[in-house]
Coordinates of C-alpha atoms in Angstrom, one line a residue:
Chain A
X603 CA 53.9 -10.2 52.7
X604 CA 54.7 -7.7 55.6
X605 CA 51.2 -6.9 57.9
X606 CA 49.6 -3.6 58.1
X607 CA 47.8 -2.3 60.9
X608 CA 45.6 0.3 60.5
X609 CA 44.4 2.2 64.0
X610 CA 41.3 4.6 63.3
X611 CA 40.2 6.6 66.1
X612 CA 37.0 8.5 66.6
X613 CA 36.8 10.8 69.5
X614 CA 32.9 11.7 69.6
X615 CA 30.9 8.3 68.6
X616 CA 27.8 9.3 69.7
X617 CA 28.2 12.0 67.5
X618 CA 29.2 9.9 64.3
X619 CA 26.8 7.7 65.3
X620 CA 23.8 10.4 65.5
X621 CA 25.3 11.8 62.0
X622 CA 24.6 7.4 60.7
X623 CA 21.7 7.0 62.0
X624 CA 20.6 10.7 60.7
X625 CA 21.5 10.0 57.6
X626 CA 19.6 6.4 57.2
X627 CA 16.4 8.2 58.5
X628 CA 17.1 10.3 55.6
X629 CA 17.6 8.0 53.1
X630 CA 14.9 5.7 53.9
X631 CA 12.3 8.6 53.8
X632 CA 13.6 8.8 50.5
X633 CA 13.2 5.6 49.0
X634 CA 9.7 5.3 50.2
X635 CA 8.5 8.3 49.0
X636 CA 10.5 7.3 46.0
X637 CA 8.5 3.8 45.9
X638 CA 5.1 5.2 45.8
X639 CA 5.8 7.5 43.4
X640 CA 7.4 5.6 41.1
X641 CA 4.8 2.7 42.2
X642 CA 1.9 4.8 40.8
X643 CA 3.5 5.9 37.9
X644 CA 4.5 2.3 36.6
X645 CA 0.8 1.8 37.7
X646 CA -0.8 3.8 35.2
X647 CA 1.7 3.2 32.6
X648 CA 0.6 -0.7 32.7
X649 CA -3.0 0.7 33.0
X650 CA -2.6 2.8 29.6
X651 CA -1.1 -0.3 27.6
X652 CA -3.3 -3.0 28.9
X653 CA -5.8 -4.5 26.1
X654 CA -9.3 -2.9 26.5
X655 CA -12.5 -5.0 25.7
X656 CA -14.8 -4.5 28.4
X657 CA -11.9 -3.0 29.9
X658 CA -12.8 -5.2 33.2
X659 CA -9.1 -6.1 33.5
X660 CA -7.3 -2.9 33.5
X661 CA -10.3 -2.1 36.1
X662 CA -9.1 -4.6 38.0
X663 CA -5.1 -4.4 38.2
X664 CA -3.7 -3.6 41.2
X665 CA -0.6 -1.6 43.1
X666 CA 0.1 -3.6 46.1
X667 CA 2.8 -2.0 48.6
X668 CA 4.6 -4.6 50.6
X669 CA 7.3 -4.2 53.2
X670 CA 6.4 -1.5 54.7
X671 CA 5.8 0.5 51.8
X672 CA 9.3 -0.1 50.3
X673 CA 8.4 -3.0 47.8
X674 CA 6.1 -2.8 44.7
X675 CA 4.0 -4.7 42.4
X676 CA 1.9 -4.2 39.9
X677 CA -0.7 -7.4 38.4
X678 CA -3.9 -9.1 39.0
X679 CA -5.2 -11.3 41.5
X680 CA -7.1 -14.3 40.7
X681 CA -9.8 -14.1 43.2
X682 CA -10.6 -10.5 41.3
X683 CA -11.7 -12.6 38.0
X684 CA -12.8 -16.2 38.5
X685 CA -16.2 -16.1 39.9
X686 CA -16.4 -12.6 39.8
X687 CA -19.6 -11.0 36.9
X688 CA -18.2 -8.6 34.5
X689 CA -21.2 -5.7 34.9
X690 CA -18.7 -3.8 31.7
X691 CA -20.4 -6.5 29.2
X692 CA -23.1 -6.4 28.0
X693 CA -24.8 -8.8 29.1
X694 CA -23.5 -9.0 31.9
X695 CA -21.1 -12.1 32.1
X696 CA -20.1 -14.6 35.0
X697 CA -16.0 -14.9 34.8
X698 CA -15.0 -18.0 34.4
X699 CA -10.8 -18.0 34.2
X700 CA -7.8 -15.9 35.2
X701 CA -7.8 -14.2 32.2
X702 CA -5.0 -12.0 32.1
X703 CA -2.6 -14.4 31.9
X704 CA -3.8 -15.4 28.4
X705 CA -3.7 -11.6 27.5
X706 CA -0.2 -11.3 28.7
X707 CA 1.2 -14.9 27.4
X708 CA -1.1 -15.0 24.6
X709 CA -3.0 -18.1 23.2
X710 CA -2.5 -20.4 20.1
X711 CA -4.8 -18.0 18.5
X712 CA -3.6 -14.5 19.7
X713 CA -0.1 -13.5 20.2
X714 CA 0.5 -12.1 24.1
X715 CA 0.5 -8.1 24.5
X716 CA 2.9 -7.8 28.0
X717 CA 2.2 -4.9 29.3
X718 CA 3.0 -5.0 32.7
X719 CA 6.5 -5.6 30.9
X720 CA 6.4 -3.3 28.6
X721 CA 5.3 -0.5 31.6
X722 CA 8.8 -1.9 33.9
X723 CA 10.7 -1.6 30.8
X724 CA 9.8 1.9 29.6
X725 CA 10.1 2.9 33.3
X726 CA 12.9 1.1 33.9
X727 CA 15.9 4.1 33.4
X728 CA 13.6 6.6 35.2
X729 CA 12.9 4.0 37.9
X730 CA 17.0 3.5 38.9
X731 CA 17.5 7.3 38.5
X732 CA 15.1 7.9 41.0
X733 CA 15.9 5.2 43.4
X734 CA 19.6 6.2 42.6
X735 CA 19.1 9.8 43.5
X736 CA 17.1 8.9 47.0
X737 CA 20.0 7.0 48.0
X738 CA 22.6 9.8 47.3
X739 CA 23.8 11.0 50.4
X740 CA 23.4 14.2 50.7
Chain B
X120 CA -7.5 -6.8 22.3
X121 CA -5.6 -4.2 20.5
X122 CA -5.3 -4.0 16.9
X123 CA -1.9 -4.2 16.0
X124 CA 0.1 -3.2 13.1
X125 CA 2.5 -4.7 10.5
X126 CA 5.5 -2.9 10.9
X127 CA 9.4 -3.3 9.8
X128 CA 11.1 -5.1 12.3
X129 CA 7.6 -7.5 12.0
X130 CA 8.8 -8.0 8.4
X131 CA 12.1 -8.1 9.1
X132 CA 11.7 -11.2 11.6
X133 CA 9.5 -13.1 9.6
X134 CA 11.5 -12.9 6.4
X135 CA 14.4 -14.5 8.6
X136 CA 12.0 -17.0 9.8
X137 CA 10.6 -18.0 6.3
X138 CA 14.0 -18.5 4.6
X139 CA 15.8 -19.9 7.6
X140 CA 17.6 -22.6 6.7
X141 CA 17.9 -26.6 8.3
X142 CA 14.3 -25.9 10.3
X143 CA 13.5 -27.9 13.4
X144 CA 12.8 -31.0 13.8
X145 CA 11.2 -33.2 16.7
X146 CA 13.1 -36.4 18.8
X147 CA 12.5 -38.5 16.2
X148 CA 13.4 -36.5 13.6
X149 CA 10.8 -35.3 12.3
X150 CA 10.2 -31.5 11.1
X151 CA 8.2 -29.4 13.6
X152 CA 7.4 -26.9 11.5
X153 CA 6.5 -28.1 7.8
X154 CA 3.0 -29.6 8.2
X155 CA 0.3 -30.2 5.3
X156 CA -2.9 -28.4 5.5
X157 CA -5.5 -31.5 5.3
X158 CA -7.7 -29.5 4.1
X159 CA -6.1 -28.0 0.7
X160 CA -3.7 -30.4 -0.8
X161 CA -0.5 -29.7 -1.6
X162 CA -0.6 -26.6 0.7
X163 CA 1.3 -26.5 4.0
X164 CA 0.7 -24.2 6.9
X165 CA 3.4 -21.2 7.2
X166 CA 5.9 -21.0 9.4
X167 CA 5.1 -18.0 11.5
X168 CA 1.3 -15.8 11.6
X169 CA 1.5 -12.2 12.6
X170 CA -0.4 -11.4 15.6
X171 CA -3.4 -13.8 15.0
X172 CA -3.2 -17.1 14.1
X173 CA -6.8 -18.6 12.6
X174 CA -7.8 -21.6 10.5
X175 CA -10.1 -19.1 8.6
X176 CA -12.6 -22.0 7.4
X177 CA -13.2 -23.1 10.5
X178 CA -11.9 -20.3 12.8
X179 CA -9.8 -23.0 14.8
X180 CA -6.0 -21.9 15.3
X181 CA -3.5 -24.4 12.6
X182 CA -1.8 -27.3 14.1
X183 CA 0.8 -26.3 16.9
X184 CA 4.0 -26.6 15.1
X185 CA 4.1 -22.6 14.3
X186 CA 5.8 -18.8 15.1
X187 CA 3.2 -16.1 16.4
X188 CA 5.0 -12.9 16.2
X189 CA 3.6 -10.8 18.8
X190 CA 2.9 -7.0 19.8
X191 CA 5.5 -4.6 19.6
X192 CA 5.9 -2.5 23.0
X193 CA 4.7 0.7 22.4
X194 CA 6.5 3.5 23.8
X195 CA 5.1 6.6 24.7
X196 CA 6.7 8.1 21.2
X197 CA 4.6 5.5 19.5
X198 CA 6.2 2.5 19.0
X199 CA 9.6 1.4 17.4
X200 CA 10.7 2.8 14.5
X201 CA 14.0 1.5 14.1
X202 CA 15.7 4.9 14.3
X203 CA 18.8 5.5 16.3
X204 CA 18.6 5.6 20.0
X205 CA 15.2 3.9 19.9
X206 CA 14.2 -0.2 21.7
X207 CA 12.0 -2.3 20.8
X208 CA 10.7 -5.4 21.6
X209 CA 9.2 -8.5 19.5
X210 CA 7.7 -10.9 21.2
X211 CA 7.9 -14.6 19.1
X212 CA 5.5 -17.3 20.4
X213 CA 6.9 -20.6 19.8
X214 CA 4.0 -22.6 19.9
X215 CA 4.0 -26.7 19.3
X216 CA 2.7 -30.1 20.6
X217 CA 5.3 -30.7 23.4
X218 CA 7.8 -28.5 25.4
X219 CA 10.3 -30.4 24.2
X220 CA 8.9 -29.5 20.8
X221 CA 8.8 -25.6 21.8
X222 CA 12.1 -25.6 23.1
X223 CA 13.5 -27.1 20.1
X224 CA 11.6 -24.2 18.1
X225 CA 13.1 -21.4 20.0
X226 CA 16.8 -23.3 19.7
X227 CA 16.4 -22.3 16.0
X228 CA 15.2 -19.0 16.6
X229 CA 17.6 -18.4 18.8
X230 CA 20.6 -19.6 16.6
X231 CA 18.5 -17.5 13.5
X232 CA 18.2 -13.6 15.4
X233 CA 20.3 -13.7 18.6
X234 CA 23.1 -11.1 18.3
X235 CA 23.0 -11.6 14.2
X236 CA 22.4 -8.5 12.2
X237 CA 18.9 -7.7 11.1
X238 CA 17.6 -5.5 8.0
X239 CA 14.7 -3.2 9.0
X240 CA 13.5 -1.2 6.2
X241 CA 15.2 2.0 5.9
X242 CA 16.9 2.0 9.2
X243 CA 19.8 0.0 8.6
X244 CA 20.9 -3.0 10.4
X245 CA 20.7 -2.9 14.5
X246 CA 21.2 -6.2 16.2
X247 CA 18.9 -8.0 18.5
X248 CA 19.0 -10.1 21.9
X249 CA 16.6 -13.2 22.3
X250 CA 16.0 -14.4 26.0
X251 CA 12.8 -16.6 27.0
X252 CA 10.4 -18.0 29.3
X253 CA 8.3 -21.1 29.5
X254 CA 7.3 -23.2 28.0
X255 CA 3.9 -23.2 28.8
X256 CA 1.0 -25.1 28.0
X257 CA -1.9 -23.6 26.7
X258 CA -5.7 -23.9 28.3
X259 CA -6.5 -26.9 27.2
X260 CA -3.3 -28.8 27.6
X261 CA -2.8 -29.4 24.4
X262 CA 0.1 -26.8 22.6
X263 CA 2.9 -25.8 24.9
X264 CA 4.6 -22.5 24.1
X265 CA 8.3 -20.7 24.3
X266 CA 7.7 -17.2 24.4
X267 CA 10.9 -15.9 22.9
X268 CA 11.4 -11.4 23.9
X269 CA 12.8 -10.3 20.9
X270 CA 14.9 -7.1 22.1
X271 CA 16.5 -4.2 19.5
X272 CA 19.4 -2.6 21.1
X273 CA 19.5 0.8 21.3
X274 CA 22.9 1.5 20.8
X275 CA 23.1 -0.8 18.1
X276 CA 20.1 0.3 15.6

């Protein structure tokens, strides 16, 4: 196999590297205007589909933004439950387990209702679309 | 917890599950599923409950060795109802006395629905995807579980 060289020249590349660096400021405004958004909605989709007793628990999820803002999740935090009093009962009850996790992944008794799954995956096409379009150079 | 509702594919699943043939059995051979009730002879416990699983005289959940079809993710729309262009999601709990035991459970239920044709009620046949996770024990230790995520594909129903 004969070589190929390829020779590209620039003439201005503080210019094409302006127009780069332009364009990722762009972009990464995008996306992390694109991650709250789509942060909150997934938010209070879970929130809408969690079970609802005392409705304590969907009280207590929580949107946590991580890397600056670009990163998501949505859940519960331990330290939110166990030890915690549920002032929604009545009476008013001392929390004794992380909770959630048997609503989620159900018991013997009670099949699991995933809702924080269910809210990812009915978000899920809307979710790449918009990360999709913030990404699309413009 | 939410009520929840008996609905097609429910049926659909479980009617697979109760006539599925060559059902699982343990290391030694023995079946996981088919266990007596002690406390009515000559009856044994079914193979899958529907949402809740309860020894009604005592209120104690059956022997692990069982299916616990689970909730149906709702969609905005209201739920799947097996019409063209619409998912849905089963969740099947695969519950039993080891992990060995629950794996073996979803094995079967995975050679039983995974890409095979299924009849919902009026809507035709779509076909379904099984993945998992676990297993897991329960609180106590005691039952370990396979959750099996029943999946309808769009394109296909």
């Amino acid at each position: 196999m004969s070589g190929l060289r390829m020779t590209v020249q620039v003439r201005n590349t503080a210019g094409l590297k302006a127009k780069i660096r332009a364009r990722t400021v762009g972009q990464k405004r995008r996306i992390l205007e694109t991650s709250i958004r789509e942060g909150e909605a997934t938010f209070d989709l879970a929130q809408a589909l969690a079970n609802r007793d005392t409705s304590y628990m969907a009280d207590h999820m929580r949107l946590d933004f991580t890397r600056g803002g670009f990163n998501w999740t949505v859940g519960f935090r331990r330290e939110d439950f166990v030890g915690q009093t549920n002032s929604n009962a009545s009476p008013p009850r001392l929390i004794t387990e992380f909770y959630p996790l048997f609503v989620v992944e159900g018991t013997r008794f009670q099949a699991g209702n995933d809702f924080l799954r269910a809210a990812l995956e009915l978000r899920r096409a809307s979710i790449l679309g918009a990360y999709r379009q913030a990404l699309r150079v413009a | 917890m939410s009520d929840t509702a008996t609905i097609p594919l429910w049926d659909a699943i479980g009617a697979l599950i109760d006539l599925g043939e060559s059902p699982p059995v343990n290391a030694n051979g023995d079946p996981i599923l088919e266990q007596a009730d002690p406390q009515i002879p000559g009856r044994r416990w079914p193979r899958f409950h529907r949402g809740v699983a309860r020894n009604n005289s005592k209120g104690s959940a059956p022997p692990p060795g069982y299916f616990l079809l689970g909730m149906v993710n709702l969609t905005p729309a209201g739920g799947y109802n097996g019409e063209t262009g619409e998912d849905g999601t089963v969740t099947v709990h695969c519950w039993a006395a080891t992990p060995d035991d629950a794996e073996r459970l979803y094995r079967w239920l995975h050679g039983l629905l995974h890409d095979q044709p299924i009849a919902v009620s009026g809507f035709g046949h779509p076909f379904g995807n099984l993945s998992k996770s676990g297993p897991t024990p329960d609180a106590s230790g005691t039952a370990w579980q396979v959750i099996a995520v029943y999946t309808v594909d769009p394109e296909d129903a």
